[in-house]
XYZ file of C-alpha atoms in Angstrom:
203
model
C 0.000 0.000 0.000
C 1.155 3.536 -0.799
C 2.394 5.594 2.132
C 1.779 9.317 2.370
C 4.397 11.860 3.405
C 2.143 13.111 6.181
C 1.601 9.577 7.422
C 5.321 8.867 7.509
C 5.982 12.141 9.354
C 3.365 11.361 11.994
C 4.714 7.819 12.281
C 8.168 9.239 12.977
C 6.639 11.636 15.512
C 4.946 8.846 17.443
C 8.109 6.770 17.244
C 9.893 9.714 18.881
C 7.176 9.870 21.547
C 7.780 6.199 22.336
C 11.520 6.842 22.616
C 10.878 9.816 24.905
C 8.454 7.843 27.074
C 11.022 5.043 27.448
C 13.198 7.362 29.531
C 10.478 7.464 32.186
C 11.643 4.353 33.967
C 10.945 3.067 37.465
C 12.556 -0.164 38.604
C 10.410 -2.567 40.614
C 13.287 -4.942 41.315
C 12.680 -7.214 38.318
C 13.871 -7.380 34.708
C 10.798 -5.380 33.619
C 10.620 -1.701 34.699
C 7.592 0.571 34.823
C 7.603 2.934 31.828
C 5.191 5.010 29.735
C 5.964 3.020 26.599
C 2.615 1.252 26.605
C 0.843 4.623 26.534
C 2.783 5.563 23.394
C 1.759 2.293 21.728
C -1.909 2.936 22.555
C -1.787 6.498 21.231
C -0.019 5.475 18.031
C -2.607 2.832 17.179
C -5.555 4.912 18.293
C -4.610 8.119 16.470
C -2.712 6.901 13.408
C -4.727 3.816 12.523
C -3.516 0.311 11.790
C -1.008 0.973 8.991
C 0.814 3.964 10.421
C 0.447 2.788 14.010
C 2.280 -0.375 13.004
C 4.889 1.626 11.086
C 5.605 4.003 13.947
C 6.251 1.213 16.438
C 8.141 -0.925 13.919
C 10.498 1.996 13.285
C 11.553 1.963 16.923
C 11.962 -1.811 17.042
C 14.013 -2.009 13.840
C 16.202 1.014 14.551
C 16.844 -0.204 18.085
C 17.760 -3.649 16.766
C 20.352 -2.216 14.356
C 22.017 -0.300 17.168
C 20.385 3.090 17.657
C 20.169 3.864 21.412
C 16.435 4.542 21.421
C 15.077 2.613 24.414
C 16.229 3.901 27.778
C 19.290 5.182 25.910
C 20.250 1.661 24.810
C 20.162 -0.149 21.482
C 21.213 -3.297 19.653
C 19.871 -6.807 19.338
C 20.687 -7.362 22.982
C 17.897 -4.935 23.883
C 15.284 -6.230 21.426
C 16.083 -9.872 22.208
C 16.675 -9.335 25.921
C 14.387 -10.312 28.811
C 11.845 -7.625 27.876
C 12.050 -8.446 24.153
C 8.647 -10.101 24.039
C 7.015 -6.824 24.979
C 9.121 -4.821 22.529
C 8.541 -7.085 19.532
C 4.760 -7.107 19.999
C 4.421 -3.297 20.023
C 3.804 -2.978 16.250
C 1.158 -5.730 16.343
C -0.503 -4.109 19.342
C -0.686 -0.711 17.649
C -1.961 -2.294 14.438
C -4.786 -4.138 16.209
C -5.827 -1.001 18.092
C -5.795 0.966 14.856
C -7.854 -1.695 13.115
C -10.535 -2.074 15.779
C -11.095 1.449 17.137
C -12.405 2.927 13.853
C -15.189 0.358 13.979
C -16.394 1.626 17.354
C -18.456 4.732 18.059
C -16.316 6.897 20.303
C -18.873 9.574 21.225
C -20.535 9.671 24.639
C -19.663 7.808 27.809
C -20.076 4.409 26.180
C -17.636 5.470 23.505
C -15.004 6.152 26.142
C -15.746 2.831 27.829
C -15.443 0.973 24.532
C -12.184 2.761 23.732
C -10.830 1.875 27.166
C -11.682 -1.802 26.713
C -10.008 -1.968 23.299
C -6.913 -0.198 24.611
C -6.752 -2.360 27.715
C -7.074 -5.631 25.813
C -4.954 -4.866 22.759
C -2.635 -2.256 24.242
C -1.923 -3.981 27.531
C -3.112 -7.547 28.074
C -1.958 -8.795 24.671
C 1.563 -7.629 25.494
C 1.765 -10.078 28.362
C 0.903 -12.971 26.046
C 4.233 -12.327 24.337
C 6.220 -10.720 27.137
C 5.774 -13.278 29.905
C 6.630 -16.412 27.860
C 9.625 -14.602 26.338
C 10.870 -13.699 29.818
C 10.554 -17.356 30.855
C 12.553 -18.323 27.758
C 15.308 -15.825 28.523
C 15.385 -16.660 32.238
C 14.941 -20.452 32.389
C 14.780 -20.475 36.187
C 11.474 -18.582 36.057
C 8.301 -20.575 36.495
C 5.070 -19.149 35.096
C 4.083 -17.836 38.515
C 7.438 -16.147 39.051
C 7.356 -14.635 35.576
C 3.863 -13.274 36.193
C 5.045 -11.690 39.435
C 8.073 -10.208 37.686
C 6.455 -9.021 34.458
C 2.679 -8.851 34.821
C 0.976 -8.407 38.188
C 2.797 -5.199 39.279
C 1.913 -3.470 36.011
C -1.790 -4.197 35.551
C -3.086 -1.227 37.547
C -0.709 1.169 35.825
C -1.678 -0.156 32.409
C -5.349 0.386 33.218
C -4.588 4.004 34.111
C -2.685 4.421 30.820
C -5.668 2.991 28.939
C -7.958 5.523 30.629
C -5.613 8.390 29.762
C -5.253 7.171 26.176
C -9.039 6.848 25.778
C -9.536 10.388 27.108
C -7.073 11.666 24.494
C -8.007 9.497 21.530
C -11.815 9.747 21.629
C -12.098 13.553 21.321
C -9.155 13.885 18.917
C -10.635 11.327 16.543
C -13.883 13.308 16.418
C -11.936 16.099 14.715
C -8.971 14.278 13.184
C -9.769 10.694 12.141
C -6.665 8.721 11.118
C -7.411 9.201 7.409
C -7.219 12.984 7.773
C -4.314 12.970 10.213
C -2.143 10.784 8.002
C -3.257 12.236 4.649
C -4.987 9.179 3.233
C -7.199 9.340 0.132
C -9.837 12.048 0.001
C -12.509 9.362 -0.422
C -11.525 7.813 2.878
C -11.481 11.214 4.563
C -14.934 12.108 3.307
C -16.257 8.736 4.396
C -14.762 9.203 7.860
C -16.181 12.737 8.116
C -19.641 11.528 7.118
C -19.439 8.780 9.721
C -18.509 11.306 12.410
C -21.344 13.624 11.325
C -23.790 10.741 11.537
C -22.639 10.000 15.067
C -22.939 13.621 16.167
C -26.398 14.048 14.689
């Protein structure tokens, strides 16, 4: 599929936001720290849509893998394939799924916010653990499932729920004015269709 210049620019912007958010790091005494990275993934998928949400997160993963110090100031395959690699490698898929599902949900009114929260929580948080926890067990063979869940899941669930709330509060109103098609400069037909859909929801 053809990429637009505006879409690529916004993808790079959200990639930069993810890099910036990675520097907010709180250690909880395990291999997995608390960061704002998940919030960046949610915002990328929710605001850019599936294609550019995927691209923005994939940029960070690929550039980090080839050696750019983008995550916590570190880079290289050792970062992407390290103990937290399962979380990192699933970011593009997470953003893509969010970007694919959210446009199919009405985001106006209280139920719109609730629906957005549920999508963000499931596909921007819970799905990450399906990749992150088994990968951690693979990288640290001494970890049982229970120990891996304690190290990489349980301490982060409440924080992820808060991030999903914040992301929903940002995404829902922004999408009323700037649907992904308009924000990323997709075809005029898609933009008109999105605008008509928003008008139908408002009226």
